[in-house]
Short mmCIF file of C-alpha atoms in Angstrom, two decimals:
data_model
loop_
_atom_site.label_atom_id
_atom_site.label_comp_id
_atom_site.label_asym_id
_atom_site.label_seq_id
_atom_site.Cartn_x
_atom_site.Cartn_y
_atom_site.Cartn_z
CA MET W 1 11.37 42.49 4.43
CA LYS W 2 8.25 42.01 2.33
CA VAL W 3 5.10 41.49 4.38
CA MET W 4 3.13 38.49 3.11
CA GLU W 5 -0.55 38.88 2.28
CA PRO W 6 -2.84 36.69 4.43
CA ILE W 7 -4.36 33.57 2.88
CA ASN W 8 -7.90 32.45 3.55
CA VAL W 9 -8.16 29.04 5.23
CA VAL W 10 -11.50 27.35 5.85
CA VAL W 11 -12.17 24.71 8.50
CA THR W 12 -15.55 22.96 8.51
CA GLY W 13 -16.93 21.39 11.65
CA ALA W 14 -15.00 24.21 13.31
CA ALA W 15 -16.60 23.81 16.74
CA GLY W 16 -15.74 20.11 16.88
CA GLN W 17 -12.99 18.22 18.63
CA ILE W 18 -10.56 17.79 15.73
CA ALA W 19 -10.83 21.44 14.72
CA TYR W 20 -10.19 22.46 18.34
CA SER W 21 -6.65 21.06 18.05
CA LEU W 22 -6.19 21.77 14.33
CA LEU W 23 -6.81 25.51 14.59
CA TYR W 24 -3.69 25.99 16.69
CA HIS W 25 -1.54 24.23 14.06
CA ILE W 26 -2.99 26.46 11.32
CA SER W 27 -2.61 29.66 13.31
CA SER W 28 0.87 29.06 14.72
CA GLY W 29 2.63 28.87 11.35
CA SER W 30 3.52 25.18 11.49
CA ILE W 31 1.58 24.39 8.28
CA PHE W 32 1.86 27.36 5.92
CA GLY W 33 5.07 28.84 7.28
CA PRO W 34 6.17 31.05 10.18
CA GLU W 35 5.65 34.27 8.20
CA GLN W 36 2.36 33.43 6.45
CA PRO W 37 -0.63 35.29 7.99
CA VAL W 38 -4.03 33.60 7.83
CA ASN W 39 -7.67 34.59 7.79
CA LEU W 40 -9.66 31.82 9.44
CA LYS W 41 -13.07 30.95 7.96
CA LEU W 42 -14.87 28.77 10.50
CA LEU W 43 -17.93 26.90 9.19
CA ASP W 44 -20.37 24.97 11.33
CA ILE W 45 -24.08 24.31 11.71
CA PRO W 46 -26.37 26.72 13.60
CA PRO W 47 -26.64 24.65 16.84
CA MET W 48 -22.83 24.79 17.21
CA MET W 49 -22.36 28.55 16.87
CA LYS W 50 -22.42 29.22 20.61
CA VAL W 51 -19.65 26.66 21.09
CA LEU W 52 -17.79 28.28 18.21
CA ASP W 53 -17.94 31.60 20.08
CA GLY W 54 -15.91 29.98 22.84
CA VAL W 55 -13.39 28.58 20.34
CA ILE W 56 -12.93 32.07 18.89
CA MET W 57 -12.34 33.49 22.37
CA GLU W 58 -9.56 30.95 22.81
CA LEU W 59 -8.08 31.74 19.40
CA GLU W 60 -7.97 35.40 20.42
CA ASP W 61 -6.44 34.48 23.77
CA LEU W 62 -3.63 32.56 22.04
CA ALA W 63 -2.31 35.99 21.00
CA LEU W 64 -0.77 34.55 17.83
CA PRO W 65 0.54 37.22 15.44
CA LEU W 66 -0.30 35.30 12.25
CA ILE W 67 -4.08 35.40 12.82
CA ARG W 68 -5.42 38.38 10.90
CA GLU W 69 -9.17 37.75 10.81
CA ILE W 70 -11.60 35.17 12.20
CA VAL W 71 -14.93 34.71 10.44
CA PRO W 72 -17.47 32.33 12.03
CA THR W 73 -20.30 31.39 9.68
CA THR W 74 -23.03 28.91 8.82
CA ASP W 75 -22.98 30.00 5.16
CA PRO W 76 -20.80 28.00 2.71
CA VAL W 77 -20.66 31.03 0.40
CA VAL W 78 -18.92 33.09 3.10
CA ALA W 79 -16.78 30.17 4.25
CA PHE W 80 -15.36 29.18 0.87
CA ASN W 81 -14.93 32.60 -0.70
CA ASP W 82 -11.37 33.03 -2.04
CA VAL W 83 -9.93 30.21 0.11
CA ALA W 84 -6.44 28.90 -0.62
CA ALA W 85 -6.72 25.86 1.65
CA ALA W 86 -9.71 23.91 2.93
CA PHE W 87 -9.85 21.44 5.81
CA LEU W 88 -13.17 19.61 5.44
CA VAL W 89 -13.45 18.15 8.92
CA GLY W 90 -17.21 18.28 9.45
CA SER W 91 -19.23 15.27 8.32
CA MET W 92 -22.14 13.16 9.47
CA PRO W 93 -20.72 10.61 11.94
CA ARG W 94 -21.93 7.03 11.86
CA LYS W 95 -24.51 6.44 14.57
CA GLU W 96 -25.66 3.24 16.17
CA GLY W 97 -27.90 1.26 13.83
CA MET W 98 -26.91 3.34 10.80
CA GLU W 99 -26.10 1.43 7.62
CA ARG W 100 -23.17 2.51 5.45
CA LYS W 101 -25.55 3.61 2.71
CA ASP W 102 -27.34 5.88 5.22
CA LEU W 103 -24.01 7.42 6.20
CA LEU W 104 -23.10 7.92 2.55
CA ALA W 105 -26.48 9.48 1.78
CA ALA W 106 -26.09 12.03 4.59
CA ASN W 107 -22.55 12.90 3.53
CA VAL W 108 -23.34 13.13 -0.17
CA GLU W 109 -25.58 16.10 0.62
CA ILE W 110 -22.97 17.80 2.85
CA PHE W 111 -20.11 17.39 0.37
CA LYS W 112 -22.27 18.24 -2.63
CA VAL W 113 -23.04 21.64 -1.08
CA GLN W 114 -19.39 22.19 -0.17
CA GLY W 115 -18.16 21.08 -3.60
CA GLU W 116 -20.55 23.51 -5.28
CA ALA W 117 -19.41 26.33 -2.99
CA LEU W 118 -15.75 25.57 -3.68
CA ASN W 119 -16.53 25.51 -7.40
CA LYS W 120 -18.12 28.95 -7.36
CA TYR W 121 -16.15 30.85 -4.75
CA ALA W 122 -12.75 29.28 -3.94
CA ARG W 123 -9.45 29.96 -5.65
CA LYS W 124 -8.87 27.51 -8.52
CA ASP W 125 -5.57 26.44 -6.98
CA VAL W 126 -7.21 25.68 -3.61
CA LYS W 127 -5.90 22.61 -1.79
CA VAL W 128 -8.82 20.62 -0.35
CA LEU W 129 -8.18 18.05 2.39
CA VAL W 130 -11.13 15.87 3.41
CA VAL W 131 -10.86 14.62 6.99
CA GLY W 132 -14.53 13.81 7.69
CA ASN W 133 -15.41 10.16 7.13
CA PRO W 134 -15.92 8.28 4.90
CA ALA W 135 -13.07 10.54 3.78
CA ASN W 136 -12.11 8.90 0.46
CA THR W 137 -15.62 8.87 -0.95
CA ASN W 138 -16.47 12.27 0.53
CA ALA W 139 -13.45 13.68 -1.34
CA LEU W 140 -14.69 12.07 -4.55
CA ILE W 141 -18.16 13.59 -4.11
CA CYS W 142 -16.72 17.02 -3.34
CA ALA W 143 -14.47 16.93 -6.41
CA HIS W 144 -17.42 15.79 -8.56
CA TYR W 145 -19.30 19.00 -7.79
CA ALA W 146 -16.29 21.31 -8.06
CA THR W 147 -15.92 20.95 -11.82
CA SER W 148 -13.76 24.07 -12.31
CA ILE W 149 -11.10 22.89 -9.84
CA PRO W 150 -8.58 20.20 -10.91
CA LYS W 151 -9.25 16.76 -9.38
CA GLU W 152 -5.62 16.74 -8.23
CA ASN W 153 -6.52 19.53 -5.78
CA PHE W 154 -8.67 17.15 -3.69
CA SER W 155 -7.30 14.59 -1.26
CA ALA W 156 -8.45 12.42 1.62
CA MET W 157 -6.51 12.00 4.84
CA THR W 158 -4.73 8.74 5.51
CA ARG W 159 -1.86 10.48 7.28
CA LEU W 160 -3.26 9.53 10.68
CA ASP W 161 -2.93 5.87 9.67
CA GLN W 162 0.61 6.51 8.43
CA ASN W 163 1.56 8.23 11.70
CA ARG W 164 0.07 5.34 13.66
CA ALA W 165 2.04 2.86 11.57
CA LYS W 166 5.31 4.76 11.97
CA ALA W 167 4.80 4.98 15.72
CA ALA W 168 4.04 1.26 16.04
CA LEU W 169 7.17 0.33 14.06
CA ALA W 170 9.33 2.76 16.05
CA ILE W 171 8.15 1.20 19.31
CA ARG W 172 8.88 -2.29 17.98
CA LEU W 173 12.33 -1.21 16.77
CA GLY W 174 13.16 0.83 19.89
CA VAL W 175 13.95 4.01 17.94
CA GLN W 176 12.62 7.57 17.72
CA VAL W 177 9.64 7.78 15.41
CA ASP W 178 11.43 10.15 12.99
CA LYS W 179 14.00 7.42 12.27
CA VAL W 180 11.32 5.37 10.49
CA LYS W 181 10.57 6.43 6.93
CA ASN W 182 8.45 5.43 3.92
CA VAL W 183 5.72 3.42 5.61
CA ILE W 184 2.76 3.26 3.21
CA ILE W 185 -0.99 3.25 3.72
CA TRP W 186 -2.76 1.82 0.69
CA GLY W 187 -6.46 2.21 -0.04
CA ASN W 188 -9.35 3.36 2.09
CA HIS W 189 -9.28 5.15 5.43
CA SER W 190 -11.17 2.23 6.94
CA SER W 191 -10.50 -1.18 8.44
CA THR W 192 -9.68 -2.53 4.94
CA GLN W 193 -6.64 -0.25 4.52
CA TYR W 194 -3.28 -1.94 3.99
CA PRO W 195 -0.49 -0.57 6.22
CA ASP W 196 2.67 -1.64 4.38
CA ALA W 197 6.11 -1.71 5.99
CA THR W 198 7.72 -3.63 3.11
CA HIS W 199 9.52 -0.56 1.71
CA ALA W 200 10.07 1.22 5.03
CA THR W 201 13.54 2.04 6.31
CA VAL W 202 14.98 2.73 9.74
CA ASP W 203 17.92 5.05 10.38
CA PHE W 204 20.39 3.88 13.01
CA GLY W 205 22.72 6.86 12.53
CA GLU W 206 25.68 4.95 11.16
CA SER W 207 23.48 2.95 8.77
CA THR W 208 20.02 2.78 7.21
CA LYS W 209 18.34 -0.62 7.02
CA SER W 210 15.06 -2.00 5.74
CA VAL W 211 12.44 -2.36 8.44
CA PRO W 212 11.50 -5.97 7.51
CA SER W 213 15.15 -7.09 7.72
CA VAL W 214 15.56 -5.59 11.20
CA ILE W 215 12.24 -6.82 12.58
CA ASN W 216 12.80 -10.20 10.92
CA ASP W 217 9.27 -11.39 11.63
CA ASN W 218 7.06 -11.41 8.54
CA ASP W 219 4.20 -13.01 10.44
CA TRP W 220 4.10 -10.04 12.84
CA LEU W 221 4.34 -7.52 9.98
CA ASP W 222 1.59 -9.22 7.95
CA THR W 223 -0.86 -9.87 10.79
CA THR W 224 -0.36 -8.15 14.16
CA PHE W 225 1.03 -4.92 12.71
CA VAL W 226 -1.57 -4.68 9.92
CA GLU W 227 -4.52 -5.48 12.19
CA THR W 228 -3.32 -3.11 14.96
CA ILE W 229 -3.24 -0.15 12.55
CA GLN W 230 -6.52 -1.13 10.87
CA LYS W 231 -8.26 -1.25 14.26
CA ARG W 232 -6.44 1.58 16.02
CA GLY W 233 -9.29 4.08 15.60
CA ALA W 234 -11.73 1.66 17.19
CA ALA W 235 -9.27 0.99 20.02
CA VAL W 236 -9.02 4.72 20.77
CA ILE W 237 -12.83 5.00 20.86
CA ALA W 238 -13.06 2.00 23.19
CA ALA W 239 -10.54 3.54 25.60
CA ARG W 240 -11.46 7.22 25.33
CA LYS W 241 -15.19 6.90 24.58
CA MET W 242 -14.57 9.43 21.79
CA SER W 243 -12.81 9.23 18.44
CA SER W 244 -9.25 10.37 17.76
CA ALA W 245 -9.02 14.16 17.82
CA MET W 246 -5.57 15.40 18.86
CA SER W 247 -3.79 12.86 16.64
CA ALA W 248 -6.23 13.45 13.76
CA ALA W 249 -5.58 17.20 13.93
CA LYS W 250 -1.81 16.63 13.91
CA ALA W 251 -2.18 14.32 10.91
CA ALA W 252 -4.25 16.91 9.02
CA ALA W 253 -1.54 19.49 9.75
CA ASP W 254 1.19 17.09 8.57
CA HIS W 255 -0.74 16.30 5.38
CA MET W 256 -1.37 19.92 4.42
CA ARG W 257 2.13 21.09 5.36
CA ASP W 258 3.76 18.52 3.08
CA TRP W 259 1.30 19.38 0.29
CA TRP W 260 2.14 23.07 0.76
CA VAL W 261 5.94 22.95 1.15
CA GLY W 262 6.86 19.54 -0.32
CA THR W 263 8.27 16.24 0.87
CA LYS W 264 11.92 15.72 1.84
CA PRO W 265 14.25 14.11 -0.72
CA GLY W 266 14.00 10.33 -0.67
CA GLU W 267 10.83 10.35 1.43
CA TRP W 268 7.21 9.81 0.53
CA VAL W 269 3.92 10.20 2.36
CA SER W 270 0.49 8.60 2.05
CA MET W 271 -2.41 10.60 0.62
CA GLY W 272 -5.84 9.61 -0.64
CA VAL W 273 -5.74 10.92 -4.21
CA VAL W 274 -7.68 10.36 -7.43
CA SER W 275 -6.31 7.18 -8.99
CA ASP W 276 -4.67 7.38 -12.40
CA GLY W 277 -4.64 3.60 -12.74
CA SER W 278 -1.34 3.09 -10.88
CA TYR W 279 -0.84 -0.35 -9.28
CA GLY W 280 -3.93 -1.64 -11.10
CA ILE W 281 -6.36 0.52 -9.10
CA ALA W 282 -9.42 1.63 -11.07
CA LYS W 283 -9.21 5.20 -12.30
CA ASN W 284 -11.13 7.92 -10.48
CA LEU W 285 -11.31 6.15 -7.11
CA VAL W 286 -9.84 8.24 -4.30
CA PHE W 287 -7.24 5.74 -3.11
CA SER W 288 -4.34 6.16 -0.72
CA PHE W 289 -0.97 5.88 -2.47
CA PRO W 290 2.60 6.80 -1.54
CA VAL W 291 3.36 10.19 -3.09
CA THR W 292 6.18 12.69 -3.36
CA ILE W 293 5.33 16.40 -3.47
CA LYS W 294 7.09 19.36 -5.09
CA ASP W 295 5.74 22.84 -5.89
CA LYS W 296 2.38 21.87 -4.33
CA GLN W 297 1.95 19.03 -6.86
CA TYR W 298 2.04 15.38 -5.83
CA LYS W 299 3.26 12.41 -7.87
CA ILE W 300 2.38 8.81 -7.10
CA VAL W 301 5.53 6.78 -6.39
CA GLN W 302 5.85 4.31 -9.24
CA GLY W 303 7.42 0.89 -9.69
CA LEU W 304 7.37 -0.44 -6.15
CA PRO W 305 7.54 -4.25 -6.17
CA MET W 306 4.36 -5.80 -4.78
CA SER W 307 4.14 -9.27 -3.26
CA GLU W 308 1.10 -11.48 -3.85
CA PHE W 309 0.05 -10.72 -0.28
CA ALA W 310 0.22 -6.96 -0.93
CA GLN W 311 -1.69 -7.27 -4.21
CA TYR W 312 -4.38 -9.26 -2.40
CA LYS W 313 -4.66 -6.57 0.29
CA LEU W 314 -4.93 -3.82 -2.33
CA LYS W 315 -7.77 -5.66 -4.08
CA ILE W 316 -9.76 -5.92 -0.83
CA THR W 317 -9.57 -2.21 -0.03
CA ALA W 318 -10.13 -1.21 -3.69
CA ARG W 319 -13.28 -3.35 -3.79
CA GLU W 320 -14.66 -1.57 -0.74
CA LEU W 321 -14.01 1.81 -2.36
CA GLU W 322 -15.64 0.68 -5.61
CA ASP W 323 -18.73 -0.37 -3.63
CA GLU W 324 -18.80 3.00 -1.82
CA TYR W 325 -18.39 4.83 -5.13
CA LYS W 326 -21.28 2.89 -6.72
CA GLU W 327 -23.50 3.57 -3.72
CA ALA W 328 -22.61 7.27 -3.77
CA ASN W 329 -23.26 7.41 -7.52
CA ASN W 330 -26.70 5.83 -7.03
CA ILE W 331 -27.50 8.50 -4.44
CA LEU W 332 -26.21 11.27 -6.73
CA GLN W 333 -28.45 10.09 -9.58
CA ASN W 334 -31.62 9.84 -7.50
#
């Protein structure tokens, strides 16, 4: 049997909470395959390197055969050199009293540096997943500075929202979560996102039915369900006093695995990708669409019928992204 060469995988914010859970998914083979060895490039800021030492001890203690090399670093040049996959988890979190433009300004600098490093040192077929918020606009900034890498190789994570939506519908329907398929997250990974169950299906074994027909409560689907998913991150923070970490790491793993190995026939997933104008969304915004994936290339699902309510929801979240994009552009030009 041919022994596979290891691939280089970078995780930024590697000493943080999300990375703590994510690194196991990467190293265990659940993302890139059970026979694919990995070299881990772990990037963080100097004050976090002592914590990162402890994370590396735990990675060693996992005794996982797919880990070939672990490289902790504060240098983007080292971190992004020859990487095949990048999980950009580290970002400036929003702090009390901070305006959105302040958050964007801090993140523009972070993702400019990382985009430039990807441009110079990463493989040109690298798959870049932005997890750190504001994820959609951070992905756009990163892609802007990585001019030699196709824009299609950058995406923002809305898979956590999709997983939340699937779980909420499964609970309502009284089924296992894997029986619910084709829930969509449209737009921004923010409270303006539109979780859409209109095209979702539920498998009852002997038959597959549309989720709206089984739930039979459009008021719940259009209000309670939408608002619950939009506010779920805030609800986790209120209960846990910290943001989602375990579920965010699982979502990042799900997102990259599907990008790497493809989606199942008849199923689609939600990814923040550079808009091509589909569904009337302005080109070049990083907007969450339903996509299918084959041979590591995604395609936006076309031709889905959209109600007036859905179109209205898409306009709201697109407007927020346009405002973020303008603000980021202003920062870039100053």
